[in-house]
Tab-separated table of C-alpha atoms and ligand atoms in Angstrom:
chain	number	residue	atom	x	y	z
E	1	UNK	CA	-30.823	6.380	8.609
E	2	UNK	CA	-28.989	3.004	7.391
E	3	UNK	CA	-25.493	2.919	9.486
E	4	UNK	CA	-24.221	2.130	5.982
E	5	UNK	CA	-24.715	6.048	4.837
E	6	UNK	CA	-22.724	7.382	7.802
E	7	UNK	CA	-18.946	8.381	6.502
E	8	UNK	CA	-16.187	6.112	6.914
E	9	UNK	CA	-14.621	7.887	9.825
E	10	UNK	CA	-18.209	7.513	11.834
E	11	UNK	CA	-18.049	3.371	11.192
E	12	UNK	CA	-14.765	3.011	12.475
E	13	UNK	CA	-16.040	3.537	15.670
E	14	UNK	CA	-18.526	0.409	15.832
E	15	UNK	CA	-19.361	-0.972	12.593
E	16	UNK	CA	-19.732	-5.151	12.138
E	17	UNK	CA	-19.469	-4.770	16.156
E	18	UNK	CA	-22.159	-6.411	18.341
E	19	UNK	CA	-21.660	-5.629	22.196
E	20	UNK	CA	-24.550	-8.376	23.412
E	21	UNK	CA	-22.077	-10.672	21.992
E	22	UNK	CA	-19.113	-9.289	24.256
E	23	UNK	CA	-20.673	-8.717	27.913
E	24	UNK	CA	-21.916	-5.369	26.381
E	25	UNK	CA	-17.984	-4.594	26.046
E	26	UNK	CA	-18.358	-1.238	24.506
E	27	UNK	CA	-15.216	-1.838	22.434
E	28	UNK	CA	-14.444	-5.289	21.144
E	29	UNK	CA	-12.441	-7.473	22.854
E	30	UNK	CA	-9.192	-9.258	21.814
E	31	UNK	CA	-10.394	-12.464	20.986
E	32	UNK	CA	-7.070	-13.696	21.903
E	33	UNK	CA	-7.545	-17.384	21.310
E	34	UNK	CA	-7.053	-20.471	19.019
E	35	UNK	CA	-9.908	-22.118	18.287
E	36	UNK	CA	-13.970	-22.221	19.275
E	37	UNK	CA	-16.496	-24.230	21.159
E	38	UNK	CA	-18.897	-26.088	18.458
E	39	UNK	CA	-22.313	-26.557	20.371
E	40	UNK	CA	-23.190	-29.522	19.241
E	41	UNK	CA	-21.333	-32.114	16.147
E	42	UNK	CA	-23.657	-31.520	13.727
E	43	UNK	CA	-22.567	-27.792	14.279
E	44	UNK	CA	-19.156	-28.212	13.769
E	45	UNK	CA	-19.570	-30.423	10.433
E	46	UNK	CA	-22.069	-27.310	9.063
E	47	UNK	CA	-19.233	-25.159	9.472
E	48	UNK	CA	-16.549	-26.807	8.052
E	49	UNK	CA	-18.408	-27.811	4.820
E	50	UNK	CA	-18.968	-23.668	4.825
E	51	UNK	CA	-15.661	-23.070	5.145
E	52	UNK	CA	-14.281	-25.523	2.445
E	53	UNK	CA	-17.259	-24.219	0.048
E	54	UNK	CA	-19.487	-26.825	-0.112
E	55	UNK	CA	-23.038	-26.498	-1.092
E	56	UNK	CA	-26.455	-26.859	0.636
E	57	UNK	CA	-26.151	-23.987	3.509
E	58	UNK	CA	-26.574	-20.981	0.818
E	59	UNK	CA	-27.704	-17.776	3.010
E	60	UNK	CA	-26.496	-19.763	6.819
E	61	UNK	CA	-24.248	-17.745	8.690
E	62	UNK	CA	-20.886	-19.022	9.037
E	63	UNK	CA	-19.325	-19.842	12.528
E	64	UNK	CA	-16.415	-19.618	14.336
E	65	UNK	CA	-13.714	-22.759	14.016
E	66	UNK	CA	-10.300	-21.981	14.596
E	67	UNK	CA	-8.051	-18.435	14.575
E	68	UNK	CA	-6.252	-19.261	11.203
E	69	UNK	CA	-10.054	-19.491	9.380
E	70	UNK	CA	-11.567	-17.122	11.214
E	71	UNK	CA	-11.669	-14.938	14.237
E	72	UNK	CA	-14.044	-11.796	15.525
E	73	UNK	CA	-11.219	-9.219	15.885
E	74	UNK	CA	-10.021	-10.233	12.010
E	75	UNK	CA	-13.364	-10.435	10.881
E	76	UNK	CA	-14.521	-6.570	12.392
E	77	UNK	CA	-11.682	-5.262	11.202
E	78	UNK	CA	-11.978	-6.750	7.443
E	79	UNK	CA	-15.672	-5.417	7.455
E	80	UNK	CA	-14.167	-1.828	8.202
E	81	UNK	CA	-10.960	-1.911	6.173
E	82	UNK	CA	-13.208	-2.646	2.828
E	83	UNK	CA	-15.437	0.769	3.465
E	84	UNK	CA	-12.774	3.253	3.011
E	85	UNK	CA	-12.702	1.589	-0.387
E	86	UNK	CA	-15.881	0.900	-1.471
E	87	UNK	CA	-15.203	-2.904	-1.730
E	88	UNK	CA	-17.664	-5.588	-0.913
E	89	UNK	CA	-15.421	-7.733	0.863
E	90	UNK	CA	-11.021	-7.164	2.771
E	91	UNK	CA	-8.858	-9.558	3.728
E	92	UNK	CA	-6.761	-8.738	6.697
E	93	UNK	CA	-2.887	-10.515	6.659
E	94	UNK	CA	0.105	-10.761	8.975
E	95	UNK	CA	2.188	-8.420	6.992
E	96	UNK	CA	2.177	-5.964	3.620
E	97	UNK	CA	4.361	-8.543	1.988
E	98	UNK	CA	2.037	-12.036	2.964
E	99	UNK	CA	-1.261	-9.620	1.438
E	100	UNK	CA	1.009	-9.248	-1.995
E	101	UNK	CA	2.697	-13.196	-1.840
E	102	UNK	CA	-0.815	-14.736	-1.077
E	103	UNK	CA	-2.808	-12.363	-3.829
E	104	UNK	CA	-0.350	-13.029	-6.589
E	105	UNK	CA	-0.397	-17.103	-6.020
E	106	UNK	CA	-4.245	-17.188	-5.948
E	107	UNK	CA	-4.177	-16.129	-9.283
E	108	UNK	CA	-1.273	-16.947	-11.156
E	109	UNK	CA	-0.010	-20.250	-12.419
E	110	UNK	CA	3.348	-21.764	-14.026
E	111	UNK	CA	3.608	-19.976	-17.732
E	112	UNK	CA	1.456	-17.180	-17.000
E	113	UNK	CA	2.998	-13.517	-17.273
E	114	UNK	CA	2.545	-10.502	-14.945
E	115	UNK	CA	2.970	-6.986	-15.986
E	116	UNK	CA	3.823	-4.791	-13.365
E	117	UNK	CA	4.909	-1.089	-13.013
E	118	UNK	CA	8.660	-0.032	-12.238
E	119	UNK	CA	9.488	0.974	-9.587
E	120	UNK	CA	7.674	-1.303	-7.054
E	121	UNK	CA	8.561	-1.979	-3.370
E	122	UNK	CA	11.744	-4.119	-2.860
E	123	UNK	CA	10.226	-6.812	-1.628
E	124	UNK	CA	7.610	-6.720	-3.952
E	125	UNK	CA	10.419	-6.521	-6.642
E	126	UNK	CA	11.922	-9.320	-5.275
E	127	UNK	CA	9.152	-11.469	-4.684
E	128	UNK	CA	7.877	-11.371	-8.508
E	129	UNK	CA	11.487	-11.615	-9.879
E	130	UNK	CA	13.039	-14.825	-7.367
E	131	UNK	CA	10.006	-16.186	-6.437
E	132	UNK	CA	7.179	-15.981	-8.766
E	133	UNK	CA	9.980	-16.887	-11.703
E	134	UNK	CA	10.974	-19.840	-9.753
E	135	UNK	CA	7.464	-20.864	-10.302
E	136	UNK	CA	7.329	-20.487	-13.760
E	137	UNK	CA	5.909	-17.354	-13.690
E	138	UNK	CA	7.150	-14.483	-16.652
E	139	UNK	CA	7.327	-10.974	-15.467
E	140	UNK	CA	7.377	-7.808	-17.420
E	141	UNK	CA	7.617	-4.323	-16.296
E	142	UNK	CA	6.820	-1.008	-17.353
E	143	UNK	CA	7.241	2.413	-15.948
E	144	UNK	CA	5.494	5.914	-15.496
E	145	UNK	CA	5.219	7.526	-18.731
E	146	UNK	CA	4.589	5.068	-21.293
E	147	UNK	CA	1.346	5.019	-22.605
E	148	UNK	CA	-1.322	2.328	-23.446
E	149	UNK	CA	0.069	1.576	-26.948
E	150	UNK	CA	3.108	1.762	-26.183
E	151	UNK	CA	2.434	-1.420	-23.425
E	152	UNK	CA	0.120	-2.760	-25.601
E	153	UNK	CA	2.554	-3.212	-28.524
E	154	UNK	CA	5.117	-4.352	-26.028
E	155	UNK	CA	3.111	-7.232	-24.716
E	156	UNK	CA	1.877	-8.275	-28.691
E	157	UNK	CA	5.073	-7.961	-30.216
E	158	UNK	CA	6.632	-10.087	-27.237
E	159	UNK	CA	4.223	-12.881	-27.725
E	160	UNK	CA	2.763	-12.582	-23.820
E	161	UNK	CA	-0.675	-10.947	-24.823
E	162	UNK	CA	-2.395	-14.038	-24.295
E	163	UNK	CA	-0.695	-15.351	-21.440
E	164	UNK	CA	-1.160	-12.013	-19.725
E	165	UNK	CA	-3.023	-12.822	-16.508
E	166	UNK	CA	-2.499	-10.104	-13.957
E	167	UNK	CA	-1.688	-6.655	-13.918
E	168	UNK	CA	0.253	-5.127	-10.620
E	169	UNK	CA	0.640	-1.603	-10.350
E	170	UNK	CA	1.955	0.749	-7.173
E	171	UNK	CA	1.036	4.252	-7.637
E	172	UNK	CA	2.321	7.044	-6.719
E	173	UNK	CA	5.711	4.882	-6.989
E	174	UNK	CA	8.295	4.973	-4.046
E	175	UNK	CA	10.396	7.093	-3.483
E	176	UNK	CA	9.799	9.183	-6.727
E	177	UNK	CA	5.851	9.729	-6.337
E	178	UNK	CA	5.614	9.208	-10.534
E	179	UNK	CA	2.061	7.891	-10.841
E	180	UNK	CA	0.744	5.281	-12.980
E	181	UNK	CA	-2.763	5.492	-14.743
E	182	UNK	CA	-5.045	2.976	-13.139
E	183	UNK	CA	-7.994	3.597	-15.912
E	184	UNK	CA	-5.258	2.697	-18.627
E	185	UNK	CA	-3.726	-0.362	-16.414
E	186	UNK	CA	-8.135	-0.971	-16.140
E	187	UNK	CA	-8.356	-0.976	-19.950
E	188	UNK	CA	-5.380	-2.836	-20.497
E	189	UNK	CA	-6.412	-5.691	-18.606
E	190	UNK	CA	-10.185	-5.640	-20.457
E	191	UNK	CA	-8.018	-5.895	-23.715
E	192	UNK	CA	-6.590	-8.706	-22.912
E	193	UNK	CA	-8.933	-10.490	-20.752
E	194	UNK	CA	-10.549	-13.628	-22.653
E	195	UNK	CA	-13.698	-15.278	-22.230
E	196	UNK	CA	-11.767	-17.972	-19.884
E	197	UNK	CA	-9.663	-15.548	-18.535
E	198	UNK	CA	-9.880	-12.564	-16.700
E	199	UNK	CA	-6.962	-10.592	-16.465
E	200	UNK	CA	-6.993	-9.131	-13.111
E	201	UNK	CA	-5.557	-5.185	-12.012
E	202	UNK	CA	-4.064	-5.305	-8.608
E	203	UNK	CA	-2.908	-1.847	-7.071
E	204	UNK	CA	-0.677	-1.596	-4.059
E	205	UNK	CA	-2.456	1.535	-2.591
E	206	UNK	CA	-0.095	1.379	0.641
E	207	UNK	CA	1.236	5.365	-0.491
E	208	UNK	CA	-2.221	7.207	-0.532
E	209	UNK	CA	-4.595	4.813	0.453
E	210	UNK	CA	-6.962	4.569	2.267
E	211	UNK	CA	-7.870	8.080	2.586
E	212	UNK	CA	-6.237	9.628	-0.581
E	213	UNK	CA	-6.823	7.172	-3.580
E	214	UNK	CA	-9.466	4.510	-4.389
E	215	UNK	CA	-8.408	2.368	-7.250
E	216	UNK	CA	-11.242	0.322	-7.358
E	217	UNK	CA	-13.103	3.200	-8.332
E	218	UNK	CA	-10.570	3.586	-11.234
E	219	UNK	CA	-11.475	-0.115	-12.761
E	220	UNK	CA	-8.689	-1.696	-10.110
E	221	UNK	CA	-9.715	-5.677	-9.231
E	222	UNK	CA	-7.967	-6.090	-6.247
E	223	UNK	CA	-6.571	-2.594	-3.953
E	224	UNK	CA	-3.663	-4.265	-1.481
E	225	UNK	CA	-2.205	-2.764	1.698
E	226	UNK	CA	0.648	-2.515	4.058
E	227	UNK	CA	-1.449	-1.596	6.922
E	228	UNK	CA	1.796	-1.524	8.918
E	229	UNK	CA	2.795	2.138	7.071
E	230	UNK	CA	-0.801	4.801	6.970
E	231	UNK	CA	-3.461	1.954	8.356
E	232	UNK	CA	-1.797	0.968	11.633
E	233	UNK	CA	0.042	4.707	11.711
E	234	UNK	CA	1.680	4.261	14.965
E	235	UNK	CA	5.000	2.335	13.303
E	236	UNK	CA	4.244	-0.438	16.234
E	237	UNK	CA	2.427	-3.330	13.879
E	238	UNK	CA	3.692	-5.316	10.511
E	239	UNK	CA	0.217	-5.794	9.037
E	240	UNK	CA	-1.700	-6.165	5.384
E	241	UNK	CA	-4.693	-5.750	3.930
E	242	UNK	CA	-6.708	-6.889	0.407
E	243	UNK	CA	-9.840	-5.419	-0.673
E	244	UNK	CA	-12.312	-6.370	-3.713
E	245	UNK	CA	-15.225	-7.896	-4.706
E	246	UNK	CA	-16.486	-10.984	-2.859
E	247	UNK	CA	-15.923	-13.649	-5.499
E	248	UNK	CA	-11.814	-12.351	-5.872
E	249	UNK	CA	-11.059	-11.681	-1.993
E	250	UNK	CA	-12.846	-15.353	-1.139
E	251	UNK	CA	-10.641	-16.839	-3.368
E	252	UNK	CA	-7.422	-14.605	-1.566
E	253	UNK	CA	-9.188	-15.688	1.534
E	254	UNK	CA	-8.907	-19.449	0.699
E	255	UNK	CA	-5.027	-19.206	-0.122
E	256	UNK	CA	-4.647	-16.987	3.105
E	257	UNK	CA	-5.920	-19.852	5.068
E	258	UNK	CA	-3.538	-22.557	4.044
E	259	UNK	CA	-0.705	-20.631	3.638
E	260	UNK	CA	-1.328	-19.097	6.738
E	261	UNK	CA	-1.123	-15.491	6.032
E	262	UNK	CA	-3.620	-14.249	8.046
E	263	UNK	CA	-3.566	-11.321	10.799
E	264	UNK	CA	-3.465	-12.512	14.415
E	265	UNK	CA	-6.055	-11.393	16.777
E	266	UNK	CA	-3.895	-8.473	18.888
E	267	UNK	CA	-2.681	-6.920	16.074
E	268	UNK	CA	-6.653	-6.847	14.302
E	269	UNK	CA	-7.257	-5.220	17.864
E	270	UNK	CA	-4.531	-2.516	17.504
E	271	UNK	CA	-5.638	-1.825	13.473
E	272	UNK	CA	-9.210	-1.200	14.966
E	273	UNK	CA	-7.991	1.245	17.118
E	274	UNK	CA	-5.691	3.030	14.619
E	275	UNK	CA	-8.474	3.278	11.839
E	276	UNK	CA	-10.486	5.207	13.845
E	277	UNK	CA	-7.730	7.741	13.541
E	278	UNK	CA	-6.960	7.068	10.551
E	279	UNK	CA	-8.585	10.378	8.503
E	280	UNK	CA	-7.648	12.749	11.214
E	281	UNK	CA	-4.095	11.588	11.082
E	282	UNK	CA	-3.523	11.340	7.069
E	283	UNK	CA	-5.064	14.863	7.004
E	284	UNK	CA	-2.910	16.432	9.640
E	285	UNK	CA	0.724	14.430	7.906
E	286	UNK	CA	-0.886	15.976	4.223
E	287	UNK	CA	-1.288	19.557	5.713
E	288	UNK	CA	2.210	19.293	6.986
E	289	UNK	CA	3.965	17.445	4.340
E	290	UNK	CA	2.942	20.437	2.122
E	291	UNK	CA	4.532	23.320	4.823
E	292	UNK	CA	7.595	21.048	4.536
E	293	UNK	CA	7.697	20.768	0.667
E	294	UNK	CA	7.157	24.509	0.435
E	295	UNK	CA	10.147	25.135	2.768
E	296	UNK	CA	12.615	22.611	0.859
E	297	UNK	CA	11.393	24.183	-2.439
E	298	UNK	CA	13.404	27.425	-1.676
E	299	UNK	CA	16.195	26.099	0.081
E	300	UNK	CA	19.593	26.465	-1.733
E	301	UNK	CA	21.206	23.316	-1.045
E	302	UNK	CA	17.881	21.704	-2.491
E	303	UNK	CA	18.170	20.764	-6.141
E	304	UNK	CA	14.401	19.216	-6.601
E	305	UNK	CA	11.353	18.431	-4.843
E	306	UNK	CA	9.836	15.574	-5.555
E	307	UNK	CA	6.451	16.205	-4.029
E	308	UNK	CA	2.660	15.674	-5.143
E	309	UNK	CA	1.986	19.072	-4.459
E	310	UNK	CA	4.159	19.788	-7.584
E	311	UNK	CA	2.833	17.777	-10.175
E	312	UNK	CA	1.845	20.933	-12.313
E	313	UNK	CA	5.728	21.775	-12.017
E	314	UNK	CA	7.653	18.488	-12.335
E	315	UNK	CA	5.080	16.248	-14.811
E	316	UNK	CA	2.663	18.176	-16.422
E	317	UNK	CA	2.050	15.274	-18.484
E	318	UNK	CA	0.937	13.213	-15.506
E	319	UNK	CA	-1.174	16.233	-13.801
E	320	UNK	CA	-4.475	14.656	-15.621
E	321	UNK	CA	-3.638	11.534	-13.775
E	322	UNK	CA	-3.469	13.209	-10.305
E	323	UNK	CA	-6.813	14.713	-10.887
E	324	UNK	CA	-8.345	11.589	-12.270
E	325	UNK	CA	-7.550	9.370	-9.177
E	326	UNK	CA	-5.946	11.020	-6.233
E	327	UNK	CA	-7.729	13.027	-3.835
E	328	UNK	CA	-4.858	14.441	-2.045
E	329	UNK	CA	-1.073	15.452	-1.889
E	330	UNK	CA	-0.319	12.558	0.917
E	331	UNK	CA	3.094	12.935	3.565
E	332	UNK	CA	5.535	11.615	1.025
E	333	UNK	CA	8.301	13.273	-0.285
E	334	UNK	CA	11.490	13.463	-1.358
E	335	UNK	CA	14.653	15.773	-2.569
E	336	UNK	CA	17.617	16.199	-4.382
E	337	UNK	CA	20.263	17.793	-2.144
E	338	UNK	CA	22.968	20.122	-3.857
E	339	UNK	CA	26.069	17.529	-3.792
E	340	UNK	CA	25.946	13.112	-3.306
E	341	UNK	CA	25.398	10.350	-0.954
E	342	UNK	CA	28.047	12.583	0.947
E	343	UNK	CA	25.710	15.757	1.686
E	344	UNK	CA	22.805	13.575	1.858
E	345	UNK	CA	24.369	11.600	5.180
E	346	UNK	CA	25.900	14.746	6.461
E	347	UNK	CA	21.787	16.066	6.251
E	348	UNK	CA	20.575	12.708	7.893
E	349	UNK	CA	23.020	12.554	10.162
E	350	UNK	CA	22.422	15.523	11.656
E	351	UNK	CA	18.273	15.043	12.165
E	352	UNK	CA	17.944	15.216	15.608
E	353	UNK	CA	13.883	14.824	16.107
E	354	UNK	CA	13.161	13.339	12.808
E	355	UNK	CA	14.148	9.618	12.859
E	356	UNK	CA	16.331	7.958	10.305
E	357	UNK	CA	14.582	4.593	9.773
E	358	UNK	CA	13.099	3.287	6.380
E	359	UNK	CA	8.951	2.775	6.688
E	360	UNK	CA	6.604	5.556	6.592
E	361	UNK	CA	3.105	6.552	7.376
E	362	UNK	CA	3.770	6.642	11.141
E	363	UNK	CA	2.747	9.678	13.618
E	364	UNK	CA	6.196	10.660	13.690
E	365	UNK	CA	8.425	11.532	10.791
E	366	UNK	CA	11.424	9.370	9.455
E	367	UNK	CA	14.035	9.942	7.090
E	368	UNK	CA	16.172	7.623	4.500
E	369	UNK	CA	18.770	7.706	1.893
E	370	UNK	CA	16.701	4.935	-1.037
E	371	UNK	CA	20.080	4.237	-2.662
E	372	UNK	CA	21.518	3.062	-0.216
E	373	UNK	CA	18.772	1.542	1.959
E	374	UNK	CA	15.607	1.025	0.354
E	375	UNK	CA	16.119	0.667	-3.361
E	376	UNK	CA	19.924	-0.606	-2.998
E	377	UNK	CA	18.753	-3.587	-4.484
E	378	UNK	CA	18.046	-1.860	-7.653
E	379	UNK	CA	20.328	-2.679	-10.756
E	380	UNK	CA	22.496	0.981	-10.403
E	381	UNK	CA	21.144	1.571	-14.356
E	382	UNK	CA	17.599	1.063	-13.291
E	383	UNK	CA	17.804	3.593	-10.498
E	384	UNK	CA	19.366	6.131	-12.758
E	385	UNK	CA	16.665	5.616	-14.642
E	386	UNK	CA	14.050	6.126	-11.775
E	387	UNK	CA	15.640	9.317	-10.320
E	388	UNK	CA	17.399	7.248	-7.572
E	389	UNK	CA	20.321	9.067	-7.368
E	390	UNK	CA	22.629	9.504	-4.306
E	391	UNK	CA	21.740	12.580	-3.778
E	392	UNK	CA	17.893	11.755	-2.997
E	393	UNK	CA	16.389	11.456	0.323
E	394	UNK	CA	13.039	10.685	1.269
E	395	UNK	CA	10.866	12.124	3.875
E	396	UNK	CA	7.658	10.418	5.300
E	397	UNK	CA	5.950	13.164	7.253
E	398	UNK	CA	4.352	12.840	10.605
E	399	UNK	CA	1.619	14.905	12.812
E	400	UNK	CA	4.248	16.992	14.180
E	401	UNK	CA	4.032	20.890	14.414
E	402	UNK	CA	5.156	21.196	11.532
E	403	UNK	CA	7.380	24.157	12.856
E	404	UNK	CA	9.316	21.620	14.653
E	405	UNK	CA	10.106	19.439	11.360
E	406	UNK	CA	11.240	22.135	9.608
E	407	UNK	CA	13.473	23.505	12.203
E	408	UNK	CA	14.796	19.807	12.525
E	409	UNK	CA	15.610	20.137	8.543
E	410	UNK	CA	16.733	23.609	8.432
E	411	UNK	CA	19.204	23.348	11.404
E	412	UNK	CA	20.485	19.603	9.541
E	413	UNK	CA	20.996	21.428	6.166
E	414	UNK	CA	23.153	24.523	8.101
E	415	UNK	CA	25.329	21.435	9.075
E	416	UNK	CA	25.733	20.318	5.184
E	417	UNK	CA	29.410	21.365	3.378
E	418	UNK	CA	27.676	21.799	-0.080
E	419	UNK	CA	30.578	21.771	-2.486
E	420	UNK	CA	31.117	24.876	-4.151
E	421	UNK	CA	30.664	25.308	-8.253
E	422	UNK	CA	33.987	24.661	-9.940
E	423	UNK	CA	36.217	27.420	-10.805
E	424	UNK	CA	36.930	27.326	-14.405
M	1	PLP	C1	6.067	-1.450	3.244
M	1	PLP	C2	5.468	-1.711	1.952
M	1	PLP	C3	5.128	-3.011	1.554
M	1	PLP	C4	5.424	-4.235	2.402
M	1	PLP	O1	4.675	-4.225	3.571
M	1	PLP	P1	5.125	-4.976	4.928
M	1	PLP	O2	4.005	-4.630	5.853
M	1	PLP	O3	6.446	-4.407	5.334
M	1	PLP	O4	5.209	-6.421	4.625
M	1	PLP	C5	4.522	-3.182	0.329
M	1	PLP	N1	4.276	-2.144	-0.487
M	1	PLP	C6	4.599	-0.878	-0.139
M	1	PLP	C7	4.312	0.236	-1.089
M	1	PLP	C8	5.202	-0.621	1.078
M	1	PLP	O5	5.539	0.633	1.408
């Protein structure tokens, strides 16, 4: 049997890994250095007219030059972040954020337009709206719920159809988990793509992915990561990842390099290690996430569950989407408390395993208030509009028993003064 048919939690363990290179080093070694030993000059000169693309050494194997171009613990762990996937070709980064920046200027130019999907990430939101507009770039966002026409006609009527050039998309959006239809963003971007001009779908899987969601399956281009939340898992590493085809990720990969972006060799060590938890750890945070949704569901000073478990319940009209592309209810949630920002502090003030720290995906659970911490940067109109109201509070869920999380919540909520209905 191929090791290419094994699953991806059996190539975590070994795959792109060859121990006669290392000693016979069962695991790989941190390569924990800055550049490499050429043998000879004529060596060195065949690799760097590899690296900068030039022709004449189609099918030669490229060597190692220098830690910001390439490196064994980056490369090993690029060949297993793109199987989860099903991408020929990741890029590994030095942070969620450097994955998104470096993408997004390898492919757009001054008086092109994005269209991305509201909400996003803060510092994605940021980045595209003080950055990418200081470069002459137009954004233009849309949110959960409105359909392909209904985009369609916005971008025609607006006069950016044929500047469109890249699509960005997170889904299941933070902190609300609203999803976003990545076959419609797919045929969107075929609609508008010209013969000169491909209009590329990026999706920031960082929620669901790897394990739960595949959006390259779904027509995605590009799938991008924060491998410091579910990848690295531990909450110890700031980390990214991009995933794609070869032509799209060698062009990322040629940004990353002089922009610098690129992962370091400890941390490539310490994602190697996580992935080959990863399943086992996403699985065990789903199975608990969904004993802790159930148990919020009833409680009286809980207004509403925002939870992918309830999709049938809060958005039938996006159920179709959940079937389409996600393959699980992930660790995410969050709730309306009975009261404001007032009950919701008294509740996270109170935690006394549960940790009250913004991030997510790590083995331990963590609580935050979004409109205050996360999403205070959001225009107060646009969070009403997203459901970010004072009285939400998110919940990333960890491998806990999950007895012990909901004890943690229950005995926090006894400690809430939920203010009583008004006498009339
Ligand atoms: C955390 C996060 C990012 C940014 O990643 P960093 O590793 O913090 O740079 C981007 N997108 C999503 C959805 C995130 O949760």
């Amino acid at each position: 049997m191929k090791q290419t048919a094994f699953s991806p939690e059996t190539q975590m363990l070994g795959y792109g890994y060859k121990p006669e290179l290392s000693e016979g080093a069962v695991k790989c070694p941190i390569f924990q250095t800055s550049t490499f030993v050429f043998r000879s000059a004529e060596e060195g000169k065949a690799f760097f007219e590899m690296a900068y693309g030039k022709p004449g050494h189609e099918g030669e194997e490229m060597g190692l030059i220098y830690s910001r171009i390439n490196n064994p613990d980056m490369e090993i762990l690029e060949e297993r972040l793109k199987i989860w996937d099903g991408g020929e070709m990741g890029a590994a980064f030095s942070s969620g954020m450097s994955a998104i920046a470096t993408t997004l200027f390898t492919f757009l130019s001054p008086g092109d337009v994005l269209l991305y999907s509201n909400p996003l990430y803060g510092g994605t939101h940021k980045f595209i709206h003080h950055i990418l507009t200081h470069f002459g770039v137009e954004v233009i966002g849309f949110h959960a719920g409105q359909g392909r026409r209904e985009i369609e006609k916005m971008l025609v009527d607006s006069g950016h159809a044929k500047k469109l050039k890249m699509i960005f998309v997170e889904t299941p959006a933070n902190p609300t988990n609203d999803l976003i239809d990545i076959e419609m963003c797919h045929t969107i971007a075929r609609r508008f793509s010209l013969p000169h001009k491909q209009v590329i779908l990026a999706v920031d899987n960082t929620y669901m992915g790897p394990v739960f969601q595949h959006p390259l399956k779904q027509g995605a281009d590009i799938v991008l990561y924060s491998a410091t939340k579910y990848i690295g898992g531990h909450s110890d590493v700031i980390a990214g990842a991009a995933v794609g085809n070869k032509e799209l990720i060698t062009q990322v990969k040629k940004t990353r390099t002089f922009f610098g972006t690129m992962i370091d060799p400890h941390t490539s060590w310490l994602l190697m290690r996580s992935l080959e938890t990863l399943k086992i750890r996403m699985e065990a945070a789903e199975r608990n996430a969904a004993e802790v949704a159930a148990y919020l569901d009833k409680h009286p000073k809980v207004e509403k569950v925002y939870y992918l478990g309830f999709v049938e319940k809060n958005n039938p009209e996006q159920a179709y989407i959940f079937e389409k592309q996600c393959l699980g209810t992930g660790s995410m949630l969050s709730f309306d408390i009975r009261g404001g920002e007032k009950e919701a502090f008294q509740f996270l003030n109170h935690l006394r395993h549960i940790k009250l720290a913004v991030s997510l995906g790590g083995t331990e659970s963590l609580a935050e208030h979004p409109a205050s911490m996360t999403h205070s940067d959001v225009p107060a109109e646009e969070r009403a509009e997203l459901h970010i109201s004072d009285k939400l509070v998110r919940l990333s869920i960890g491998i806990e028993h999950f007895r012990d999380i909901i004890s943690d919540i229950e005995q926090a909520m006894e400690k809430v003064e939920v203010p009583l209905p008004a006498i009339l």
